Coordinates of C-alpha atoms in Angstrom, one line a residue:
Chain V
X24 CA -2.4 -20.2 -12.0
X25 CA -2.7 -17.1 -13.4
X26 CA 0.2 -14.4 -12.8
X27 CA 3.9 -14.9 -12.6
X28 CA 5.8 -13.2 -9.4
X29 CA 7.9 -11.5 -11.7
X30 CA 4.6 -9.6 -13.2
X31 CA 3.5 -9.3 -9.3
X32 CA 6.3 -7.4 -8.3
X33 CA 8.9 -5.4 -10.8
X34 CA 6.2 -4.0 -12.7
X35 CA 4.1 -2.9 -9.7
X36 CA 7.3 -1.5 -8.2
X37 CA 8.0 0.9 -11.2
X38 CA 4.6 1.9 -11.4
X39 CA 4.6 3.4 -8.5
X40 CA 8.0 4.4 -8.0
X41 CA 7.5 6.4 -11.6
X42 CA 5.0 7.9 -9.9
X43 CA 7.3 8.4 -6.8
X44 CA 9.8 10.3 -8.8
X45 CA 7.6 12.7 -10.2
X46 CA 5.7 13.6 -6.9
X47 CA 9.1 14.1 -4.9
X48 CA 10.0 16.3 -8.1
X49 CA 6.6 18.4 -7.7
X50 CA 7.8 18.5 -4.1
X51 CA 11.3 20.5 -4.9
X52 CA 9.0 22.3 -7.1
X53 CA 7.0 23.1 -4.7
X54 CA 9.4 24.2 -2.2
X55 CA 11.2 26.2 -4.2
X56 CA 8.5 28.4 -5.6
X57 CA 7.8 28.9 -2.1
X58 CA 11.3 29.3 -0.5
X59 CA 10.5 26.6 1.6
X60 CA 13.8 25.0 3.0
X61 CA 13.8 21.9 1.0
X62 CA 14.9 20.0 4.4
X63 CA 11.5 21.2 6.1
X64 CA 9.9 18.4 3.8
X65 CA 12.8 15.9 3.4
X66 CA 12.7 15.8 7.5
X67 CA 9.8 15.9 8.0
X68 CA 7.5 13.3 9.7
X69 CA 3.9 12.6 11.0
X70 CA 5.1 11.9 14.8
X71 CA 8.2 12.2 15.9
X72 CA 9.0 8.5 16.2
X73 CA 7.8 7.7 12.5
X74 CA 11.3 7.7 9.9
X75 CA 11.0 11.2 8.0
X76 CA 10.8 11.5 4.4
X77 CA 14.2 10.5 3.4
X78 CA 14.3 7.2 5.4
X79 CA 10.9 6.3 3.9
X80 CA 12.4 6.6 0.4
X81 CA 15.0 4.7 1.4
X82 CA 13.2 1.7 2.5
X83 CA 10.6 1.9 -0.7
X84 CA 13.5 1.6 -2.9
X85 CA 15.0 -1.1 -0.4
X86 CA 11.7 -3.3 -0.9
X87 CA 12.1 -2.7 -4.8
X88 CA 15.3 -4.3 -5.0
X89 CA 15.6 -7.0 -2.5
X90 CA 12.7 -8.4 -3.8
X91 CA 13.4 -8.5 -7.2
X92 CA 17.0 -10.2 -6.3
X93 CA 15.8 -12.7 -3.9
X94 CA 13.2 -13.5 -5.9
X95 CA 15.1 -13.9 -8.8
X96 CA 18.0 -15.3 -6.8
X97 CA 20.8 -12.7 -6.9
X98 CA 22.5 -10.7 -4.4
X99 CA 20.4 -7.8 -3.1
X100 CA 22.9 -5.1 -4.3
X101 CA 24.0 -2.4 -1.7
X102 CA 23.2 1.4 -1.9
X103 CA 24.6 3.3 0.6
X104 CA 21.3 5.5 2.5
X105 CA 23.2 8.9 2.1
X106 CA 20.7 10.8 0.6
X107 CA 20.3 14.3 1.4
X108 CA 18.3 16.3 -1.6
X109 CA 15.5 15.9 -3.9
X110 CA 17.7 14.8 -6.8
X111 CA 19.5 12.3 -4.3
X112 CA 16.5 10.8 -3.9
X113 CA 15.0 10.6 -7.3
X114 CA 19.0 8.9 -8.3
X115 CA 18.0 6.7 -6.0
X116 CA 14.8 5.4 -7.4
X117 CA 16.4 5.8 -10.8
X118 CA 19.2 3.0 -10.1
X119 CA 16.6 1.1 -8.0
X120 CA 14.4 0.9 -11.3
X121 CA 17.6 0.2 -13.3
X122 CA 18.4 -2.7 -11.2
X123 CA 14.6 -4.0 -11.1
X124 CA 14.6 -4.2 -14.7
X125 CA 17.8 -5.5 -15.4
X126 CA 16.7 -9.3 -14.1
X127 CA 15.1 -11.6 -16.8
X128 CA 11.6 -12.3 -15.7
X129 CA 12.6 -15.7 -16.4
X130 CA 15.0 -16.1 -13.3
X131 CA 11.8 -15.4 -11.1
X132 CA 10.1 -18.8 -12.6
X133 CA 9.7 -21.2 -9.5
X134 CA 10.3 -18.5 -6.9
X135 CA 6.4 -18.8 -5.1
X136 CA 7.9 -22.2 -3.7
X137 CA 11.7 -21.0 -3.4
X138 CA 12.3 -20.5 0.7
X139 CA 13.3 -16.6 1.4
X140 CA 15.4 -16.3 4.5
X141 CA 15.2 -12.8 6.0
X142 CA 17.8 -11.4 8.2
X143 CA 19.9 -14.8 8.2
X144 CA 21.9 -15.5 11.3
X145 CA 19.8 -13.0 13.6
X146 CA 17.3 -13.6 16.7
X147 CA 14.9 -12.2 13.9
X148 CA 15.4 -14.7 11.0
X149 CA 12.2 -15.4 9.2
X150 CA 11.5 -18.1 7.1
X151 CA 8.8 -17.6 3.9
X152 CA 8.7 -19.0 0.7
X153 CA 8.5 -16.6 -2.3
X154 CA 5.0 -16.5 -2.7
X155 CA 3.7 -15.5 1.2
X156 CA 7.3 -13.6 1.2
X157 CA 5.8 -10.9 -2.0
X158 CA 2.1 -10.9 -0.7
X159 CA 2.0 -11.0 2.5
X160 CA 5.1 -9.1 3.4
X161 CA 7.2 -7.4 0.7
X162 CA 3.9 -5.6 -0.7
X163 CA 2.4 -4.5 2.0
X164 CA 5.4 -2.8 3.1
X165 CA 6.4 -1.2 0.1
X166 CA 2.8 0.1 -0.3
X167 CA 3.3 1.2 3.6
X168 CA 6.5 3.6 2.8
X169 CA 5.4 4.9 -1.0
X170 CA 2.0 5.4 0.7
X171 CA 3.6 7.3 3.2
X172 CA 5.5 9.5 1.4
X173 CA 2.4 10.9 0.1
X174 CA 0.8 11.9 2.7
X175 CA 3.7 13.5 4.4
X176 CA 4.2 15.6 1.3
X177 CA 0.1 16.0 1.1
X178 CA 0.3 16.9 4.8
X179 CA 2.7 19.6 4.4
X180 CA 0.8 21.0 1.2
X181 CA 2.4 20.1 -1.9
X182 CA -0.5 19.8 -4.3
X183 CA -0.6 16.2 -6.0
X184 CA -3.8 13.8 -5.5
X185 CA -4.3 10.0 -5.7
X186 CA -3.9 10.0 -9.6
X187 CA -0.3 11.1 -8.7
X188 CA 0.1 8.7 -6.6
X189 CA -1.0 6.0 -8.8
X190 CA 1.4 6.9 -11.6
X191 CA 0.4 5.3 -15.4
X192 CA -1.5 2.0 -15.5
Chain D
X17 CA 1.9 -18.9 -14.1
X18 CA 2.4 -19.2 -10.2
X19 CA -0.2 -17.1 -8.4
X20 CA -3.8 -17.7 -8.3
X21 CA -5.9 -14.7 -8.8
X22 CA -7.6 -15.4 -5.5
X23 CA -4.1 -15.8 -3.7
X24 CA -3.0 -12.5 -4.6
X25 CA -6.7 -10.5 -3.9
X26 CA -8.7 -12.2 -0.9
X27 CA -5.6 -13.6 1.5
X28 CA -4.1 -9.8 0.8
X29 CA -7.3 -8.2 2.0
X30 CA -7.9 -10.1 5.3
X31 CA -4.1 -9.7 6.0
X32 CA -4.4 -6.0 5.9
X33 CA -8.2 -5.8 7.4
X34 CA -8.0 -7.9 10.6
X35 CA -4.8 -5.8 11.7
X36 CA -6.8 -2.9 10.7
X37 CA -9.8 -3.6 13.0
X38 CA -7.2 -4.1 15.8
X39 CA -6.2 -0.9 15.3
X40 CA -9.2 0.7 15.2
X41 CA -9.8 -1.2 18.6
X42 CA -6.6 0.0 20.2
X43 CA -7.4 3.5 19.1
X44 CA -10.8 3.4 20.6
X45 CA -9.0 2.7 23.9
X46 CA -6.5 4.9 23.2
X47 CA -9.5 7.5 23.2
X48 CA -11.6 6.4 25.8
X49 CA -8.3 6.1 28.2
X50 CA -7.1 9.5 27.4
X51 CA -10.7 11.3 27.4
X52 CA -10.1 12.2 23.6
X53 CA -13.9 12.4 21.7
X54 CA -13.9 9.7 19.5
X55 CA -14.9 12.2 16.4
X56 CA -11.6 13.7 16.7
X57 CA -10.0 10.6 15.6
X58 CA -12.9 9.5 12.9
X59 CA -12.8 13.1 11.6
X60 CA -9.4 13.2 11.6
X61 CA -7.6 14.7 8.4
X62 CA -3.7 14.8 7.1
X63 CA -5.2 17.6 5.2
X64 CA -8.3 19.9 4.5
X65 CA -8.8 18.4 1.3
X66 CA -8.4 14.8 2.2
X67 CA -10.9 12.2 3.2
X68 CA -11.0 12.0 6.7
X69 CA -10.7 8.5 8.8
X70 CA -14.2 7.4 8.7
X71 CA -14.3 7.5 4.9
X72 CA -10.8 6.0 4.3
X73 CA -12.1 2.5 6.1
X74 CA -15.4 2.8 3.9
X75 CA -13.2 3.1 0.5
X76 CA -11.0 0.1 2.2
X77 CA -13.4 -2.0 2.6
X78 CA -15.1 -0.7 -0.9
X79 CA -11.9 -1.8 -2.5
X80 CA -11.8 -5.4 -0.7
X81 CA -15.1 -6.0 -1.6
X82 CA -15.9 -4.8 -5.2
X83 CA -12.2 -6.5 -6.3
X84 CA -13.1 -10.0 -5.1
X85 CA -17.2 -9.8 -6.4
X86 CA -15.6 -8.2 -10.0
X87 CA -13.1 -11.4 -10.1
X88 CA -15.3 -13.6 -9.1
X89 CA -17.9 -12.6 -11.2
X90 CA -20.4 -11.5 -8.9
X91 CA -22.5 -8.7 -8.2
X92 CA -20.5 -6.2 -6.0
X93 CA -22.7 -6.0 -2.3
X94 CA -23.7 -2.5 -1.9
X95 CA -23.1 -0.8 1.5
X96 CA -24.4 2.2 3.3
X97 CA -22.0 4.5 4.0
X98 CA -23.5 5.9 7.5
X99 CA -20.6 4.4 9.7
X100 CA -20.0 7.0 12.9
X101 CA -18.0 4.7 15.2
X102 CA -15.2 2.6 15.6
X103 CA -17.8 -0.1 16.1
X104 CA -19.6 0.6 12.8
X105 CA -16.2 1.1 11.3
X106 CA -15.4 -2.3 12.5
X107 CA -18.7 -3.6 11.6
X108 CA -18.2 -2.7 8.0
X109 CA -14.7 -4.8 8.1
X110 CA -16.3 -7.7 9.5
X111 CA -18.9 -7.5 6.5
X112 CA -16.5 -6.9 4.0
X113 CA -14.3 -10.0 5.0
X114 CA -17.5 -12.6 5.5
X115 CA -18.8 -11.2 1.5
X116 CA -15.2 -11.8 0.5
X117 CA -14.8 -14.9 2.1
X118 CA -17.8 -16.7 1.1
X119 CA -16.6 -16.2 -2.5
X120 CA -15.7 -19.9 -3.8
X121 CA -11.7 -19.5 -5.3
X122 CA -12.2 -20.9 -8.1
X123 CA -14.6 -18.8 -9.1
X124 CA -11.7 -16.2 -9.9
X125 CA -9.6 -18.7 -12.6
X126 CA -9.4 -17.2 -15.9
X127 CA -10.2 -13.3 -14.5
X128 CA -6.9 -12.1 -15.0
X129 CA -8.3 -12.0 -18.8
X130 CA -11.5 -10.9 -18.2
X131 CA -12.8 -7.6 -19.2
X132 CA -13.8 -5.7 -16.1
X133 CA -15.3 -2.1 -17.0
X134 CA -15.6 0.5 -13.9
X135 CA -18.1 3.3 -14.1
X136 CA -19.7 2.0 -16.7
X137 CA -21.5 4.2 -19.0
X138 CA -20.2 7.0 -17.7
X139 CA -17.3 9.8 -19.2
X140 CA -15.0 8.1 -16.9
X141 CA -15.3 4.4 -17.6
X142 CA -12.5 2.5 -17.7
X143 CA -11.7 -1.3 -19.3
X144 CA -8.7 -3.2 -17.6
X145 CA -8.4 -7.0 -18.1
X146 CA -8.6 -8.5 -14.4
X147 CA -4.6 -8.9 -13.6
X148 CA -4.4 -4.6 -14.8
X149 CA -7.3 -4.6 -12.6
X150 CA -6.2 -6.2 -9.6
X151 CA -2.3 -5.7 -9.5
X152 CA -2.0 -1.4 -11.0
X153 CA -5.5 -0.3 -10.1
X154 CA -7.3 -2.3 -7.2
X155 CA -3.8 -3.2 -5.0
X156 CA -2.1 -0.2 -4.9
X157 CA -5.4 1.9 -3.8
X158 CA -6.6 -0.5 -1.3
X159 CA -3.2 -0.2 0.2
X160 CA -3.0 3.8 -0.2
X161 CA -6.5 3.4 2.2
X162 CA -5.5 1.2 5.0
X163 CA -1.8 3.3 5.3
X164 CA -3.6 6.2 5.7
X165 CA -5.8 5.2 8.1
X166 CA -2.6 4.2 9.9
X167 CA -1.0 7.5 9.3
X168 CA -4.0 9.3 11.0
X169 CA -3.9 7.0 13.7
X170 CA -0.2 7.5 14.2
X171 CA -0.1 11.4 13.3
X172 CA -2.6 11.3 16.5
X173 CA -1.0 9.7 18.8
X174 CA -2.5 6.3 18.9
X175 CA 0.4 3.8 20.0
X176 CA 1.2 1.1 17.3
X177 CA 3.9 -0.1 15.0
X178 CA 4.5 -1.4 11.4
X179 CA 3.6 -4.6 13.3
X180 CA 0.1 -3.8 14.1
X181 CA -0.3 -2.3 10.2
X182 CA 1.3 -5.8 8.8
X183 CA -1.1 -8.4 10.8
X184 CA -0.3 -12.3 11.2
X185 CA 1.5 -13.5 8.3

């Protein structure tokens, strides 16, 4: 075996959350130096039954920190989704990285065999252990919301291009 | 050390690329029920200076083929990029999943320190060992491809949900 979860998640996380942060601050940029309501891009969406930019910063960051804890078996910390501006977002992915790297990589040792329990208690429980739990769902979701943050701010013309999304690797 | 190379590359791909090809079916019917030209959906752009659909499957499937031959240690399978349909599209995913899967997993034990050198030769080569390669290069832009794709289908009308982006896992 080759790679440890913990170098299969928290690093892949703050890659592209670094990259996040600076995009979303190219976006207030952006609007401002064209007195573009900053709203107009923090609501908007592709259709109207898709979340809007806010909720899909929200849930990125909510991938980046319940995977980390469950994987490294702590509580999934609480951050209340009240985000309204640019900078509320970009505290968001600040104390979402801050959390991330706070846990020893050593804690995630074990955690492809550990059994993840999603929505406990709930018609909707789900059952994985820690390794199908990262790849084949906690990825492939984060990528899903980081992914489409980008292209709602590409779609609404803020001027960034795939090296921004890819951040520094 | 608790992933395999292969666990975190091939298994990811085929996730993401059968529930891809469903999606590309649904929004072929989605056309064909609503009298919609298919090219308005394959030409489809979030913006002027993106790729359009077609070419966002192509660079998919580019990604989930050249990752798996460079780990592997193979040469990467050149394809034509002439697709015009949903049923080339889907063509091309069924290729790129039987090269993929014919690929022996142990073949891929020991490339997370092997050199792997894109564009060689030319002013933009890069050198990553394989696990840079495949978890802050190859992953993250395989994943920007297939959520776009998703986005355009979405941003058009076609009616899926995360679901249908996620696959069986």
């Amino acid at each position: 075996m080759s790679l440890s979860m913990y170098e299969a998640s928290v690093p892949v996380f703050k890659q592209l959350l670094v990259a996040l942060d600076a995009n979303l601050a190219k976006a207030e940029e952006h609007a401002a130096a064209r007195k573009i309501e900053p709203d107009a891009l923090l609501h908007a969406r592709l259709f109207p039954d898709m979340f809007a930019l806010i909720r899909q910063v929200q849930v990125a960051c909510d991938f980046a920190k319940s995977v980390p804890a469950r994987l490294a078996g702590v509580d999934v910390p609480t951050f209340d989704d009240n985000e309204a501006s640019f900078g509320d977002l970009r505290a968001r992915i600040a104390k979402t990285l801050a959390f991330a790297e706070s846990l020893d990589a050593a804690r995630f040792d074990g955690s492809e065999q550990r059994e993840i329990v999603l929505r406990p208690g709930t018609p909707k429980e789900k059952r994985l252990d820690g390794k199908a739990y990262l790849l084949a769902y906690a990825l492939p979701q984060f990528f899903f919301h980081v992914t489409t943050v980008y292209a709602l701010l590409r779609h609404n013309g803020v001027e960034i291009g795939k090296k921004d999304f890819m951040g520094a690797y």
